[in-house]
Amino acid sequence: MGKPTGFMEHDRQLPERRPVEQRVGDFREIYRPFAETDLRDQAARCMDCGVPTCHAGCPLGNRIPDWNDDVYHGRWEAALKQLLATNNFPEFTGRLCPAPCEEACVLSINAPAVTIEQIEKTIIEKAFAAGWVRPLPPSRRTGKKVAVVGSGPSGLTCAQQLNRAGHQVTVFERDARPGGLLRYGIPDFKLEKGILDRRLELMQQEGVDFRCGVQAGADRDGPSLCADFDAVVLCTGSTRPRDLPIPGRELAGIHFAMEFLTGQNRVLAGEEKHLAVQAHGRQVVVIGGGDTGSDCIGTSHRQGAAGVVNFELLPQPPVDRPQNQPWPFWPMRLRTSSSHEEGGSRHWNILTKRFVGENGRVTGIETVEVDWIEENGRPVRFEEIPGSEKTWLADLVLLALGFTGPEADTVVAQLDLDLDERGNLHTGDDYMTSRPGVFAAGDARSGQSLIVWAISEGREAARGVDLFLMGRSDLPQKEGADLPRV
Ligand SMILES: Cc1cc2nc3c(=O)[nH]c(=O)nc-3n(C[C@H](O)[C@H](O)[C@H](O)COP(=O)(O)OP(=O)(O)OC[C@H]3O[C@@H](n4cnc5c(N)ncnc54)[C@H](O)[C@@H]3O)c2cc1C
Ligand code: SF4
C-alpha cells in the first residue's frame, strides 16, 4: 500500500470535463488533463485490501492494487508491466469501461471508490508518450496459420495474443478499416480514432496481417477459410439491431442507431462526405436508454439538433446502490453520461405505441406510461396506465434497443455452427464451436456486452486456439475470480 492513510486524506477526484457549450461544438475527447501529483494522491487512496475485490470485479483480473502502489511511488514502468500483464488495450478500457472494478472497490462500501479507470488510462498514456509501448514481435514462428474474422476489440486481442505466441495471424474485416465498434460505433468524443490507429500500427509492426473489405461468408467462404488456415476464430460481433415493429415503422426518418452513429464516424474519418442521417435542426427522439442511446444523444447535440428526448421502457433506477444488489456486485443504478449532461430530457416507464407522420415522413410518436410489477426487487412485467397517453413531436427517431446476436446466415450457416438459445455462437469452455478448429469470441459468442469482456474473451479464445494447435500454451490464464457479468 502506497500510503496507509491516503483514503482518509484525499477525496475522490477526476479530471474536469470541458464546458458543455465548448465540447458540443466539436467531437474531441471531453476530458481536460489531470495533474500527475493529483493522480498520485488518487492512487494513495487504494487500501491494498487483503482480498482485492476490485481484481475480481474486473473481467480481465487487472492487478489494480499493484499498479496503484507503483503509481504512488512513481514507478511508472513497473505499473505498465503489471497493467499489460492482463490487459492488451488499456487505452480503450481506460476511456470506455464502465469500471465494474470501482463498484467492487472495498472503499466504495462507505466512501467513493478509487478512480481505477483514470489511473489505468494515465499509466498507458504516459507509457505511449515516453515511448515504452513498442511492438513485440514473437521471437520464433510456429508455422501455424490462424484466420481471425472481425477486428473489434475481441478480434484484435485474439490476433495480438496468437501472434505473440508465434502463429501467423490474418485478420479479415469486411469494413474499410479495422476496429469494429471502436471505429464505427463509438463516437470520437469517447474515443478519438488516433488512439485506435496508434495501436493498429503497432500490431502491424508485430506481424499481424489485416485484410479489410473482405467479408467471410461472401468474399471468402467458410470452408475455404478452414482449408487455408489451421484455425479460424469468429469475432464478428452482435450486429443484428432489435427493431420496433409498431404501426408507422415504415415512415421515413426512423433509423437504427448504428446508421446514425456509423455515418457520423465515417464523415469525421473522411470516408464519406455527407451524413445520410442527420439531426441538425430536428426534434430527435432516441428510444432506448443504454450506451448506444447515450451516444446518439451526444452525437445529436454535436450535429445541432433542435431538441433531444430519450425514452426508456424500464423504471428510473435509484441514484444509490439498491439494497437487493449488495456490494461487490454491479448495481443497476442511475448513470448519467457526459452526453446526458449536455442537454435533452430523459423519460422512464415509456412504452412507444405508434409512429405518426405526414407525406410518408415521421412527425410524432404516441406513447403511454407503464407501471412495473416487481418480483424480488426487480421489474418483471408492466401494465399500461390508462389516461397517460401522449403524443410527442419527432422528426428524427433513433432506435437504440440493443442487438439480437450475430448474423447467422453467412459464414455461420456455411460452417453449420451451433447457436445457443439466445442465437449466439455456441462454444465449449475452450471457446471452440461445434466445428473442430473453429472458435468464437466476443459479442458473437456472448451477445452484446462490453469492451473489457471482448478483450477478456479474445484472450481466452487465443489460449484455446494455442492449446488446440500446440497441445500446450504459454499464453497466460485468466487471473482472479469473476463476479457475475455486467
Ligand atoms: C454505439 C455503441 C457504443 C458502445 N459503447 C461502449 C462503451 O462505451 N464501453 C463499452 O465497454 N462497450 C461499449 N459498447 C459495446 C462494445 O463496443 C462491444 O461489446 C464490443 O465492441 C464487442 O467487440 P467484438 O470484437 O465482439 O465485436 P465488434 O466490435 O462488433 O466487431 C465485430 C467486427 O466483425 C466484423 N464482421 C462481422 N461479420 C463479418 C464477416 N462476415 N466478415 C468479416 N468481418 C465481419 C464487423 O465489421 C466488425 O468490425 C458499445 C456498443 C455500441 C453499439
Ligand atoms: S478494465 Fe475496466 S473493470 Fe478492469 S480495471 Fe480497467 S476500468 Fe476496471
PDB file of N, CA and C in Angstrom, residues 287-327:
ATOM      1  N   ILE A 287     -34.928   6.175 -28.755  1.00  0.00           N
ATOM      2  CA  ILE A 287     -35.660   5.166 -27.984  1.00  0.00           C
ATOM      3  C   ILE A 287     -34.659   4.113 -27.511  1.00  0.00           C
ATOM      4  N   GLY A 288     -34.490   4.026 -26.201  1.00  0.00           N
ATOM      5  CA  GLY A 288     -33.520   3.089 -25.603  1.00  0.00           C
ATOM      6  C   GLY A 288     -32.538   3.859 -24.740  1.00  0.00           C
ATOM      7  N   GLY A 289     -32.401   3.400 -23.499  1.00  0.00           N
ATOM      8  CA  GLY A 289     -31.639   4.190 -22.524  1.00  0.00           C
ATOM      9  C   GLY A 289     -30.233   3.707 -22.240  1.00  0.00           C
ATOM     10  N   GLY A 290     -29.664   2.825 -23.064  1.00  0.00           N
ATOM     11  CA  GLY A 290     -28.321   2.295 -22.782  1.00  0.00           C
ATOM     12  C   GLY A 290     -27.207   3.151 -23.360  1.00  0.00           C
ATOM     13  N   ASP A 291     -26.023   2.513 -23.468  1.00  0.00           N
ATOM     14  CA  ASP A 291     -24.830   3.177 -24.006  1.00  0.00           C
ATOM     15  C   ASP A 291     -25.058   3.721 -25.418  1.00  0.00           C
ATOM     16  N   THR A 292     -25.708   2.894 -26.255  1.00  0.00           N
ATOM     17  CA  THR A 292     -25.920   3.291 -27.647  1.00  0.00           C
ATOM     18  C   THR A 292     -26.827   4.506 -27.701  1.00  0.00           C
ATOM     19  N   GLY A 293     -27.885   4.496 -26.883  1.00  0.00           N
ATOM     20  CA  GLY A 293     -28.795   5.634 -26.827  1.00  0.00           C
ATOM     21  C   GLY A 293     -28.051   6.884 -26.376  1.00  0.00           C
ATOM     22  N   SER A 294     -27.205   6.730 -25.380  1.00  0.00           N
ATOM     23  CA  SER A 294     -26.453   7.876 -24.872  1.00  0.00           C
ATOM     24  C   SER A 294     -25.530   8.445 -25.957  1.00  0.00           C
ATOM     25  N   ASP A 295     -24.911   7.561 -26.738  1.00  0.00           N
ATOM     26  CA  ASP A 295     -24.034   8.032 -27.825  1.00  0.00           C
ATOM     27  C   ASP A 295     -24.835   8.776 -28.901  1.00  0.00           C
ATOM     28  N   CYS A 296     -26.081   8.328 -29.134  1.00  0.00           N
ATOM     29  CA  CYS A 296     -26.946   9.040 -30.105  1.00  0.00           C
ATOM     30  C   CYS A 296     -27.269  10.436 -29.575  1.00  0.00           C
ATOM     31  N   ILE A 297     -27.465  10.545 -28.267  1.00  0.00           N
ATOM     32  CA  ILE A 297     -27.798  11.848 -27.674  1.00  0.00           C
ATOM     33  C   ILE A 297     -26.610  12.809 -27.849  1.00  0.00           C
ATOM     34  N   GLY A 298     -25.410  12.355 -27.479  1.00  0.00           N
ATOM     35  CA  GLY A 298     -24.219  13.211 -27.595  1.00  0.00           C
ATOM     36  C   GLY A 298     -23.948  13.612 -29.035  1.00  0.00           C
ATOM     37  N   THR A 299     -24.179  12.685 -29.965  1.00  0.00           N
ATOM     38  CA  THR A 299     -23.936  12.980 -31.386  1.00  0.00           C
ATOM     39  C   THR A 299     -24.994  13.963 -31.907  1.00  0.00           C
ATOM     40  N   SER A 300     -26.248  13.797 -31.453  1.00  0.00           N
ATOM     41  CA  SER A 300     -27.317  14.724 -31.876  1.00  0.00           C
ATOM     42  C   SER A 300     -27.013  16.142 -31.419  1.00  0.00           C
ATOM     43  N   HIS A 301     -26.531  16.281 -30.162  1.00  0.00           N
ATOM     44  CA  HIS A 301     -26.177  17.631 -29.679  1.00  0.00           C
ATOM     45  C   HIS A 301     -25.117  18.249 -30.594  1.00  0.00           C
ATOM     46  N   ARG A 302     -24.108  17.449 -30.940  1.00  0.00           N
ATOM     47  CA  ARG A 302     -22.997  17.975 -31.745  1.00  0.00           C
ATOM     48  C   ARG A 302     -23.427  18.299 -33.179  1.00  0.00           C
ATOM     49  N   GLN A 303     -24.459  17.608 -33.659  1.00  0.00           N
ATOM     50  CA  GLN A 303     -24.942  17.912 -35.017  1.00  0.00           C
ATOM     51  C   GLN A 303     -25.905  19.098 -35.033  1.00  0.00           C
ATOM     52  N   GLY A 304     -26.253  19.611 -33.823  1.00  0.00           N
ATOM     53  CA  GLY A 304     -27.131  20.787 -33.768  1.00  0.00           C
ATOM     54  C   GLY A 304     -28.607  20.442 -33.803  1.00  0.00           C
ATOM     55  N   ALA A 305     -29.009  19.402 -33.078  1.00  0.00           N
ATOM     56  CA  ALA A 305     -30.433  19.052 -33.017  1.00  0.00           C
ATOM     57  C   ALA A 305     -31.226  20.186 -32.366  1.00  0.00           C
ATOM     58  N   ALA A 306     -32.489  20.322 -32.775  1.00  0.00           N
ATOM     59  CA  ALA A 306     -33.341  21.348 -32.162  1.00  0.00           C
ATOM     60  C   ALA A 306     -33.724  20.929 -30.744  1.00  0.00           C
ATOM     61  N   GLY A 307     -33.847  19.642 -30.537  1.00  0.00           N
ATOM     62  CA  GLY A 307     -34.186  19.122 -29.206  1.00  0.00           C
ATOM     63  C   GLY A 307     -33.928  17.627 -29.188  1.00  0.00           C
ATOM     64  N   VAL A 308     -33.659  17.090 -28.011  1.00  0.00           N
ATOM     65  CA  VAL A 308     -33.403  15.639 -27.908  1.00  0.00           C
ATOM     66  C   VAL A 308     -34.188  15.087 -26.715  1.00  0.00           C
ATOM     67  N   VAL A 309     -34.961  14.046 -27.001  1.00  0.00           N
ATOM     68  CA  VAL A 309     -35.745  13.389 -25.955  1.00  0.00           C
ATOM     69  C   VAL A 309     -35.359  11.916 -25.959  1.00  0.00           C
ATOM     70  N   ASN A 310     -35.254  11.334 -24.767  1.00  0.00           N
ATOM     71  CA  ASN A 310     -34.857   9.929 -24.656  1.00  0.00           C
ATOM     72  C   ASN A 310     -35.925   9.146 -23.886  1.00  0.00           C
ATOM     73  N   PHE A 311     -36.373   8.019 -24.475  1.00  0.00           N
ATOM     74  CA  PHE A 311     -37.351   7.155 -23.797  1.00  0.00           C
ATOM     75  C   PHE A 311     -36.679   5.876 -23.327  1.00  0.00           C
ATOM     76  N   GLU A 312     -37.119   5.420 -22.169  1.00  0.00           N
ATOM     77  CA  GLU A 312     -36.698   4.107 -21.682  1.00  0.00           C
ATOM     78  C   GLU A 312     -37.944   3.421 -21.127  1.00  0.00           C
ATOM     79  N   LEU A 313     -38.098   2.150 -21.485  1.00  0.00           N
ATOM     80  CA  LEU A 313     -39.279   1.401 -21.032  1.00  0.00           C
ATOM     81  C   LEU A 313     -39.185   1.051 -19.548  1.00  0.00           C
ATOM     82  N   LEU A 314     -37.973   0.789 -19.083  1.00  0.00           N
ATOM     83  CA  LEU A 314     -37.782   0.371 -17.688  1.00  0.00           C
ATOM     84  C   LEU A 314     -37.976   1.555 -16.737  1.00  0.00           C
ATOM     85  N   PRO A 315     -38.191   1.263 -15.444  1.00  0.00           N
ATOM     86  CA  PRO A 315     -38.327   2.368 -14.496  1.00  0.00           C
ATOM     87  C   PRO A 315     -36.989   3.056 -14.231  1.00  0.00           C
ATOM     88  N   GLN A 316     -37.057   4.301 -13.747  1.00  0.00           N
ATOM     89  CA  GLN A 316     -35.822   5.028 -13.425  1.00  0.00           C
ATOM     90  C   GLN A 316     -35.136   4.350 -12.238  1.00  0.00           C
ATOM     91  N   PRO A 317     -33.866   3.958 -12.413  1.00  0.00           N
ATOM     92  CA  PRO A 317     -33.195   3.302 -11.286  1.00  0.00           C
ATOM     93  C   PRO A 317     -32.815   4.322 -10.211  1.00  0.00           C
ATOM     94  N   PRO A 318     -32.564   3.840  -8.984  1.00  0.00           N
ATOM     95  CA  PRO A 318     -32.172   4.774  -7.923  1.00  0.00           C
ATOM     96  C   PRO A 318     -30.752   5.285  -8.141  1.00  0.00           C
ATOM     97  N   VAL A 319     -30.441   6.440  -7.537  1.00  0.00           N
ATOM     98  CA  VAL A 319     -29.095   7.006  -7.662  1.00  0.00           C
ATOM     99  C   VAL A 319     -28.092   6.140  -6.894  1.00  0.00           C
ATOM    100  N   ASP A 320     -28.510   5.679  -5.712  1.00  0.00           N
ATOM    101  CA  ASP A 320     -27.600   4.872  -4.881  1.00  0.00           C
ATOM    102  C   ASP A 320     -27.813   3.391  -5.133  1.00  0.00           C
ATOM    103  N   ARG A 321     -26.858   2.592  -4.689  1.00  0.00           N
ATOM    104  CA  ARG A 321     -26.921   1.138  -4.848  1.00  0.00           C
ATOM    105  C   ARG A 321     -28.184   0.590  -4.165  1.00  0.00           C
ATOM    106  N   PRO A 322     -29.052  -0.143  -4.909  1.00  0.00           N
ATOM    107  CA  PRO A 322     -30.245  -0.703  -4.271  1.00  0.00           C
ATOM    108  C   PRO A 322     -29.862  -1.784  -3.251  1.00  0.00           C
ATOM    109  N   GLN A 323     -30.673  -1.932  -2.234  1.00  0.00           N
ATOM    110  CA  GLN A 323     -30.343  -2.874  -1.148  1.00  0.00           C
ATOM    111  C   GLN A 323     -30.272  -4.319  -1.620  1.00  0.00           C
ATOM    112  N   ASN A 324     -31.083  -4.646  -2.641  1.00  0.00           N
ATOM    113  CA  ASN A 324     -31.098  -6.051  -3.099  1.00  0.00           C
ATOM    114  C   ASN A 324     -29.956  -6.343  -4.081  1.00  0.00           C
ATOM    115  N   GLN A 325     -29.081  -5.346  -4.317  1.00  0.00           N
ATOM    116  CA  GLN A 325     -27.918  -5.582  -5.194  1.00  0.00           C
ATOM    117  C   GLN A 325     -26.659  -5.179  -4.421  1.00  0.00           C
ATOM    118  N   PRO A 326     -26.299  -5.996  -3.437  1.00  0.00           N
ATOM    119  CA  PRO A 326     -25.259  -5.574  -2.490  1.00  0.00           C
ATOM    120  C   PRO A 326     -23.857  -5.535  -3.107  1.00  0.00           C
ATOM    121  N   TRP A 327     -22.981  -4.762  -2.459  1.00  0.00           N
ATOM    122  CA  TRP A 327     -21.570  -4.765  -2.797  1.00  0.00           C
ATOM    123  C   TRP A 327     -21.069  -6.207  -2.708  1.00  0.00           C
TER     124      TRP A 327
END
